[in-house]
mmCIF file of C-alpha atoms in Angstrom:
data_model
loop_
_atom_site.group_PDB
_atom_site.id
_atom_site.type_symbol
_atom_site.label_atom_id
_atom_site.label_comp_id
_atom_site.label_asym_id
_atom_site.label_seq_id
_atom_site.Cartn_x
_atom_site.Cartn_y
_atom_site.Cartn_z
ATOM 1 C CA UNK A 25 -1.347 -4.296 8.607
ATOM 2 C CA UNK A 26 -0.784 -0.957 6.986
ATOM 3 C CA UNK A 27 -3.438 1.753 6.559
ATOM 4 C CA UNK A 28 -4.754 2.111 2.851
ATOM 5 C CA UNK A 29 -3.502 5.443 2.089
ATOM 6 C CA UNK A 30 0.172 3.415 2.018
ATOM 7 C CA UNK A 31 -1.107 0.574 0.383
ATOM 8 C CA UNK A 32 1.050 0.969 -2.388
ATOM 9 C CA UNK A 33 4.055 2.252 -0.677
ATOM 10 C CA UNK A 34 4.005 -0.290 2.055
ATOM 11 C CA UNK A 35 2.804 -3.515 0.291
ATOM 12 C CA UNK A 36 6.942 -3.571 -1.284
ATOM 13 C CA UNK A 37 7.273 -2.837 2.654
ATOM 14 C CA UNK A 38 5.598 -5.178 4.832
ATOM 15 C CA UNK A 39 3.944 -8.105 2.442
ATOM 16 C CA UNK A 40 0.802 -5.620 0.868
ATOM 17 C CA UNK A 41 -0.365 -5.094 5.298
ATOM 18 C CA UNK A 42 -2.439 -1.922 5.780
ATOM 19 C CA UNK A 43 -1.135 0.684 8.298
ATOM 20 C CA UNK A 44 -2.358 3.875 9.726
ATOM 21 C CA UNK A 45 -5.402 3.458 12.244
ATOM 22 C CA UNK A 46 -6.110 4.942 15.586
ATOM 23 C CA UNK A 47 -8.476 6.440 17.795
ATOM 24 C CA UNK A 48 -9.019 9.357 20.360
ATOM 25 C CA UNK A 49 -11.363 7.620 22.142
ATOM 26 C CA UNK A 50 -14.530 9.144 23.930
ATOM 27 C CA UNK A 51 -13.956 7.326 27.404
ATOM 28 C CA UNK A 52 -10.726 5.869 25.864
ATOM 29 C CA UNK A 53 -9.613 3.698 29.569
ATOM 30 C CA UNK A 54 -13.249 2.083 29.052
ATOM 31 C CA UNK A 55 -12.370 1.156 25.357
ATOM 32 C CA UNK A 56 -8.872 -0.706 24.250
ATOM 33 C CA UNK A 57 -9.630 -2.071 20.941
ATOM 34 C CA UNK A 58 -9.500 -5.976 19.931
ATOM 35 C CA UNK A 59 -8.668 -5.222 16.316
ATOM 36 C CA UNK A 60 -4.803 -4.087 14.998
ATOM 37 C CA UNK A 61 -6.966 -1.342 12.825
ATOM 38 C CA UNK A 62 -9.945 1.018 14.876
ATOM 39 C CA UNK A 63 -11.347 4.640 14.790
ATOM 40 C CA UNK A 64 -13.118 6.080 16.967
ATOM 41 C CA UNK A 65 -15.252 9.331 16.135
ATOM 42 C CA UNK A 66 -16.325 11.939 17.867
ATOM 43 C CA UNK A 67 -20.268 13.518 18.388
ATOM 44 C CA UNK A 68 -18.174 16.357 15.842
ATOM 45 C CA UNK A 69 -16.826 14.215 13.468
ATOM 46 C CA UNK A 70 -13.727 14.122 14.516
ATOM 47 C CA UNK A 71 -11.585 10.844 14.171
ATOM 48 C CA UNK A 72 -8.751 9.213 16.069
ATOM 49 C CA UNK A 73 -7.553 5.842 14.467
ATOM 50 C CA UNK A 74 -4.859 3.825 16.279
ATOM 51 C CA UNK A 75 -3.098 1.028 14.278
ATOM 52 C CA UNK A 76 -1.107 -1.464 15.892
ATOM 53 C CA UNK A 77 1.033 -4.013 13.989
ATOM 54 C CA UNK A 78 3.996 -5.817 13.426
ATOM 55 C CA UNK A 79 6.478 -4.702 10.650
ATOM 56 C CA UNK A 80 8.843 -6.688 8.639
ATOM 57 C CA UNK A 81 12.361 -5.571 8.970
ATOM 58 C CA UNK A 82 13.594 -7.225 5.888
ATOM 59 C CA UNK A 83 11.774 -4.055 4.159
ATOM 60 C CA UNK A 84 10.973 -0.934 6.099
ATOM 61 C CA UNK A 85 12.130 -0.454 9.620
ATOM 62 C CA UNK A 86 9.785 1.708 11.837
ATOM 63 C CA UNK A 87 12.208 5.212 11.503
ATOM 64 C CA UNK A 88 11.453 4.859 7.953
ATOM 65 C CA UNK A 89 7.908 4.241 8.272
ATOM 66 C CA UNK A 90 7.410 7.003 10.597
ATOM 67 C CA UNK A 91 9.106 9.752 7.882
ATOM 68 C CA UNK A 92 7.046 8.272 5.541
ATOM 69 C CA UNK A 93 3.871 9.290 7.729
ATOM 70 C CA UNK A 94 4.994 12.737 8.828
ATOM 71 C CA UNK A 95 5.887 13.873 5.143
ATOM 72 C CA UNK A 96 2.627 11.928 3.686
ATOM 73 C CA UNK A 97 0.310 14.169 6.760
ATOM 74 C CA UNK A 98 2.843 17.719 6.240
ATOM 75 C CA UNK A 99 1.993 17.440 2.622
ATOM 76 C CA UNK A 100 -2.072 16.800 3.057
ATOM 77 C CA UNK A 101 -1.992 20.061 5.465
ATOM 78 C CA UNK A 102 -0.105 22.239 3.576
ATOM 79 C CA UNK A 103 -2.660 21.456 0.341
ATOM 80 C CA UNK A 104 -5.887 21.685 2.784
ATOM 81 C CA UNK A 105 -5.266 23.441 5.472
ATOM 82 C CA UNK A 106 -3.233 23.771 9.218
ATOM 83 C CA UNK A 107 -3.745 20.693 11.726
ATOM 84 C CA UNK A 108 -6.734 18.850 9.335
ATOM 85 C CA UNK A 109 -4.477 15.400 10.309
ATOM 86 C CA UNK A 110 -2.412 15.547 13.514
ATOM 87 C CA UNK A 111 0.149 12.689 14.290
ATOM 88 C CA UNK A 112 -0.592 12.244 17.864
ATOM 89 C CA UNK A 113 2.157 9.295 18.747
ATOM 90 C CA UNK A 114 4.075 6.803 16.857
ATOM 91 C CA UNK A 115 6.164 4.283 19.472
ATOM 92 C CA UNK A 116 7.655 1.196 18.547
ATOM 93 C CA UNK A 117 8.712 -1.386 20.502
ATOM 94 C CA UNK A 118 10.883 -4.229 18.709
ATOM 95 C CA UNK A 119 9.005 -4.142 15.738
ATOM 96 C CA UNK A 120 5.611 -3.575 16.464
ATOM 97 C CA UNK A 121 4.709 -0.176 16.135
ATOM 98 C CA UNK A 122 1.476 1.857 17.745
ATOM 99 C CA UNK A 123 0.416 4.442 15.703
ATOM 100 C CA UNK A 124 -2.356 7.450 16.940
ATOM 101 C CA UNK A 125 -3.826 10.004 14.432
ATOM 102 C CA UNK A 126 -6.382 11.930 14.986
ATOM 103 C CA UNK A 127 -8.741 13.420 12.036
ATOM 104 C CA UNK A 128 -10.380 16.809 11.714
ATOM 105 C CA UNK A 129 -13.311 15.416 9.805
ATOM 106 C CA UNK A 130 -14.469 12.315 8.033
ATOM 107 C CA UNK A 131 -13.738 13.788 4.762
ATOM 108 C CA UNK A 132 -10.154 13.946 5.664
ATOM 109 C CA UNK A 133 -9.854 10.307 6.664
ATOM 110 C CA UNK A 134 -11.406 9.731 3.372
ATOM 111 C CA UNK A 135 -9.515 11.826 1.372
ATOM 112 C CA UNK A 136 -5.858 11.022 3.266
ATOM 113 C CA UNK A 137 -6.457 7.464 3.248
ATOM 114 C CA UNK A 138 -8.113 7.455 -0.284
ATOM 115 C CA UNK A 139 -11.089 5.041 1.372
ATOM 116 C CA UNK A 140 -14.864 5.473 0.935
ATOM 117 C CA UNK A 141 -15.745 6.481 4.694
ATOM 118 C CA UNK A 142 -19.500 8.440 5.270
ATOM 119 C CA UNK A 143 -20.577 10.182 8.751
ATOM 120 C CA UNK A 144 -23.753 11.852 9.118
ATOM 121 C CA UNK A 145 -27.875 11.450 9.087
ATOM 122 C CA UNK A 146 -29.101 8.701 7.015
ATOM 123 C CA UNK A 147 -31.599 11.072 5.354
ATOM 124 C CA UNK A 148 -27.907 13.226 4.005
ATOM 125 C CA UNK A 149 -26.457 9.674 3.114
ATOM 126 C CA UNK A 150 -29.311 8.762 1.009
ATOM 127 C CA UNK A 151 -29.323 11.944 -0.956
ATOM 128 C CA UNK A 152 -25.712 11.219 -1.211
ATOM 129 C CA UNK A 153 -26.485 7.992 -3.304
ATOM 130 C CA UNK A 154 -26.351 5.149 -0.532
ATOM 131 C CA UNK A 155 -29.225 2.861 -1.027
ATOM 132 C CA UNK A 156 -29.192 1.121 2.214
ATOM 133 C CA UNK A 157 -30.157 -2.162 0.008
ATOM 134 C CA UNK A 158 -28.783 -4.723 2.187
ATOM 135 C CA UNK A 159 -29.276 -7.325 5.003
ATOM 136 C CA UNK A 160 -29.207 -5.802 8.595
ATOM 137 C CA UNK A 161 -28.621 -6.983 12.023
ATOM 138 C CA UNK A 162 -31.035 -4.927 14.331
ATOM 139 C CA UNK A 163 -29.252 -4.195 17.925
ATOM 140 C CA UNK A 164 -30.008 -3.147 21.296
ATOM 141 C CA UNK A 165 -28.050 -2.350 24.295
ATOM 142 C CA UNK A 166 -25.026 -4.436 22.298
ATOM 143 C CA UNK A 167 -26.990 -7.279 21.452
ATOM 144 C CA UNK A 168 -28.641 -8.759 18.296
ATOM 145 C CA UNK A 169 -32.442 -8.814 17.897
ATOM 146 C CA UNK A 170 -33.525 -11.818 16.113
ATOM 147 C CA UNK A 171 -33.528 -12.446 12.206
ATOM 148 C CA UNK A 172 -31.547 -9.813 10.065
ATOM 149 C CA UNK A 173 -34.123 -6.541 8.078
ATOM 150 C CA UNK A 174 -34.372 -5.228 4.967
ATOM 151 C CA UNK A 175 -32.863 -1.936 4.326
ATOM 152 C CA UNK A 176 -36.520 -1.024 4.081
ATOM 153 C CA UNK A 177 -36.879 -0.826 7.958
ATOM 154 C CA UNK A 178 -33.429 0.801 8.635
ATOM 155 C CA UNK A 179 -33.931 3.989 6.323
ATOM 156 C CA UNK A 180 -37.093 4.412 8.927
ATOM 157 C CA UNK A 181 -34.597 5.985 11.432
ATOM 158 C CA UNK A 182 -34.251 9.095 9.363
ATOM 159 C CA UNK A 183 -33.235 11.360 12.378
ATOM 160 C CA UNK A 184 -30.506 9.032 13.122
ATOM 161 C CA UNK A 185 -26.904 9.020 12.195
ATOM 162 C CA UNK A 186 -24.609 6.830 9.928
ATOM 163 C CA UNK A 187 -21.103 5.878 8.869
ATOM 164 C CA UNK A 188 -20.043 3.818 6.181
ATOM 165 C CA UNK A 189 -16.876 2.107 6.108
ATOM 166 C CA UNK A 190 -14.644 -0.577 4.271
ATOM 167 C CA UNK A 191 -13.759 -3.165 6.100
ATOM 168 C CA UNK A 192 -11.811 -4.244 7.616
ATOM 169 C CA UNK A 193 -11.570 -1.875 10.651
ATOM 170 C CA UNK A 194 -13.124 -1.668 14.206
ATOM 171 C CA UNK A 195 -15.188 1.128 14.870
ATOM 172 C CA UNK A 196 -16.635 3.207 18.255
ATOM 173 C CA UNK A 197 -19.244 5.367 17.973
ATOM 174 C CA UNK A 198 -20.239 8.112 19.733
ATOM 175 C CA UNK A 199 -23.236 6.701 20.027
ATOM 176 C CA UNK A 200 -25.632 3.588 21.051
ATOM 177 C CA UNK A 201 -26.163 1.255 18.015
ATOM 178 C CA UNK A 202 -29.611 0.560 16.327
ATOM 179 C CA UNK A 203 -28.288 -1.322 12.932
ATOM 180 C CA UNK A 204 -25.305 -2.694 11.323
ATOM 181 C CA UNK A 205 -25.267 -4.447 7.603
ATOM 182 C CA UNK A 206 -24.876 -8.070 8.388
ATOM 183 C CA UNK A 207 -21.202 -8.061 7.547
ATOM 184 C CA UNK A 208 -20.387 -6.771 11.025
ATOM 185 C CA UNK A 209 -19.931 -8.068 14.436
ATOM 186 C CA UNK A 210 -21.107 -6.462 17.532
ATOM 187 C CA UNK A 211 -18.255 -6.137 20.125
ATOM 188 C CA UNK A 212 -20.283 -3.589 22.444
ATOM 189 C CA UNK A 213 -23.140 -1.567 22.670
ATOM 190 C CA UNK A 214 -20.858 1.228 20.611
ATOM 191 C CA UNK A 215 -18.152 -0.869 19.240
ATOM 192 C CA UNK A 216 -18.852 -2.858 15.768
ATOM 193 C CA UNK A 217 -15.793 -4.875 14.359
ATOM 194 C CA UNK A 218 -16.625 -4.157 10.449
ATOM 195 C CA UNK A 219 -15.532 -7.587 9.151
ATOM 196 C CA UNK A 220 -16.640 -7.398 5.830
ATOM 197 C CA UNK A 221 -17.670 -10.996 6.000
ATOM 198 C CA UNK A 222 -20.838 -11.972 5.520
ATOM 199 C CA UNK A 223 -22.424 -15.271 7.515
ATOM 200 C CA UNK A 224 -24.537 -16.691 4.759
ATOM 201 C CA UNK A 225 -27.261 -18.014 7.310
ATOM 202 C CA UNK A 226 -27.813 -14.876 8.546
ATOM 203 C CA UNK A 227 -29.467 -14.259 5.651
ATOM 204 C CA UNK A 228 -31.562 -17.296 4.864
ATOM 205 C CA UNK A 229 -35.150 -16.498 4.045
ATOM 206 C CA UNK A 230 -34.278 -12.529 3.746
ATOM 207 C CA UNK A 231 -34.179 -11.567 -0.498
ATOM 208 C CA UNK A 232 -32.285 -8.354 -1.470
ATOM 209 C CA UNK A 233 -31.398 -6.798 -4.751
ATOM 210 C CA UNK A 234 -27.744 -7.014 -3.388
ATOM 211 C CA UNK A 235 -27.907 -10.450 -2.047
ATOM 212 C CA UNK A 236 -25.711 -11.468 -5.112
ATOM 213 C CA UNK A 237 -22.846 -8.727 -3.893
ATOM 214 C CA UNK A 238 -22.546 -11.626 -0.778
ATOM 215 C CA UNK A 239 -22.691 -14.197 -2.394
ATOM 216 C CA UNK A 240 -20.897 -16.918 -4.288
ATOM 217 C CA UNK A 241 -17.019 -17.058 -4.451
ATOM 218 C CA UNK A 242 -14.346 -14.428 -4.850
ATOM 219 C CA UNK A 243 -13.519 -15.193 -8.628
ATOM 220 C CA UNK A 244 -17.227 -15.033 -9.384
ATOM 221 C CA UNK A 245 -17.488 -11.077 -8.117
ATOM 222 C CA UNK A 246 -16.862 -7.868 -10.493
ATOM 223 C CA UNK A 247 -14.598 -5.382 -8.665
ATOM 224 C CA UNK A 248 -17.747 -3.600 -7.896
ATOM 225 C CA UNK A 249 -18.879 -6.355 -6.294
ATOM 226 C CA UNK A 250 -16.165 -6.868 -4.172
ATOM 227 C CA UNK A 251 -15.955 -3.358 -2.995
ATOM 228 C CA UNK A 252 -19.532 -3.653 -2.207
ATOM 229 C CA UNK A 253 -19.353 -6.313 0.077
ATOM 230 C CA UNK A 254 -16.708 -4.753 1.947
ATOM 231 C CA UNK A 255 -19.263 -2.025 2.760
ATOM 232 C CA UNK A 256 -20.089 -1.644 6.096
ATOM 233 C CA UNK A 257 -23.267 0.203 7.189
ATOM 234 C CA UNK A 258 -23.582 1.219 10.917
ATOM 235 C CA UNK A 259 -26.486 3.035 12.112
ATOM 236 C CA UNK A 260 -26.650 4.572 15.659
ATOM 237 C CA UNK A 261 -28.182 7.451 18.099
ATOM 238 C CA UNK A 262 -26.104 9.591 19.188
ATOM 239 C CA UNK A 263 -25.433 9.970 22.813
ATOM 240 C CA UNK A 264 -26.812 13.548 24.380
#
């Protein structure tokens, strides 16, 4: 997998696999991540995404790969400012390769990695255009609470705070978790693994505007569509 930021560069390099995830974990010995791709974030905003994969030697080897990175983040910082994206470590082993960077704020991931990625109240995200019109799971203390909700209840917890992510990628949060769109899994009470796959019986019996986004086969979706349903909506309270 290689992050989306070398998409381009890397698909030639390792068969279109996204690279580039990590995470300075809050409590990181009580949280190893199950997913090659995972952020963590901070109560600050600040994000550590570790990436762990297996590259293909036939096209990149991992000395390559790492100049790649270290020119790619010396070029963001010197257009936006000292230390906004820090390499933290990059070891290989063989061929797989563990990658740690560590964000100064969400709008750096976003803009580095050229992915849509939102952190803050869901009151701010709503003024920033998200409509929240989807199917959610409702959690507590890491488990799910019965049939998924309307949007309609989530945007109730205006006090609390959100991200919004494209899948796939597993995500910590700094945070105990109230909601997640239904095309997540919950892996703890702060971990979601944001799938972007949607179980179609979780949302028998619940009719949204967006249901069609969801639904139906790949061919059948706009690219709007597609890029919709790998939205992932995660709504927590933070930890004091």
């Amino acid at each position: 997998m290689v992050k989306a930021k070398y998409l381009s560069v890397l698909a030639l390099a390792a068969s279109c696999v996204t690279l580039l995830n990590g995470c300075e974990m809050l409590n990181q010995e009580q949280w190893v991540p199950q997913e090659p791709n995972a952020i963590s974030i901070d109560k600050d905003g600040q994000i550590t995404e570790i990436v762990q994969e297996t590259l293909d030697e036939s096209y990149y080897n991992a000395a390559e790969l790492q100049n790649l990175i270290t020119t790619e983040v010396a070029d963001y910082n010197r257009k936006n400012g000292e230390d906004c994206i820090t390499v933290k470590t990059f070891e290989t082993e063989g061929q797989s390769v563990k990658l740690e960077m560590v964000y100064a704020s969400a709008k750096d991931y976003s803009d580095f990695n050229n992915v849509e990625f939102y952190y803050g109240s869901l009151i701010n995200a709503q003024l920033e255009g998200y409509l929240f019109d989807v199917s959610y799971k409702k959690v507590r203390d890491g488990v799910v609470q019965g049939n998924p909700v309307s949007g309609s209840e989530v945007i109730k917890e205006m006090d609390k705070q959100v991200m919004v992510v494209t899948a796939p990628l597993e995500i910590h949060v700094p945070g105990s978790l109230l909601y997640t769109s239904t095309n997540a899994d919950i892996l703890a009470a702060d971990v979601v693994n944001a799938t972007g796959e949607q179980d179609e019986s979780e949302n028998e019996g619940l009719v949204l505007p967006s249901n069609t986004v969801y639904r139906g086969s790949e061919k059948e979706k706009s690219f709007e569509e597609a890029a919709a349903a790998k939205r992932v909506y995660i709504i927590f309270e933070m930890y004091d």
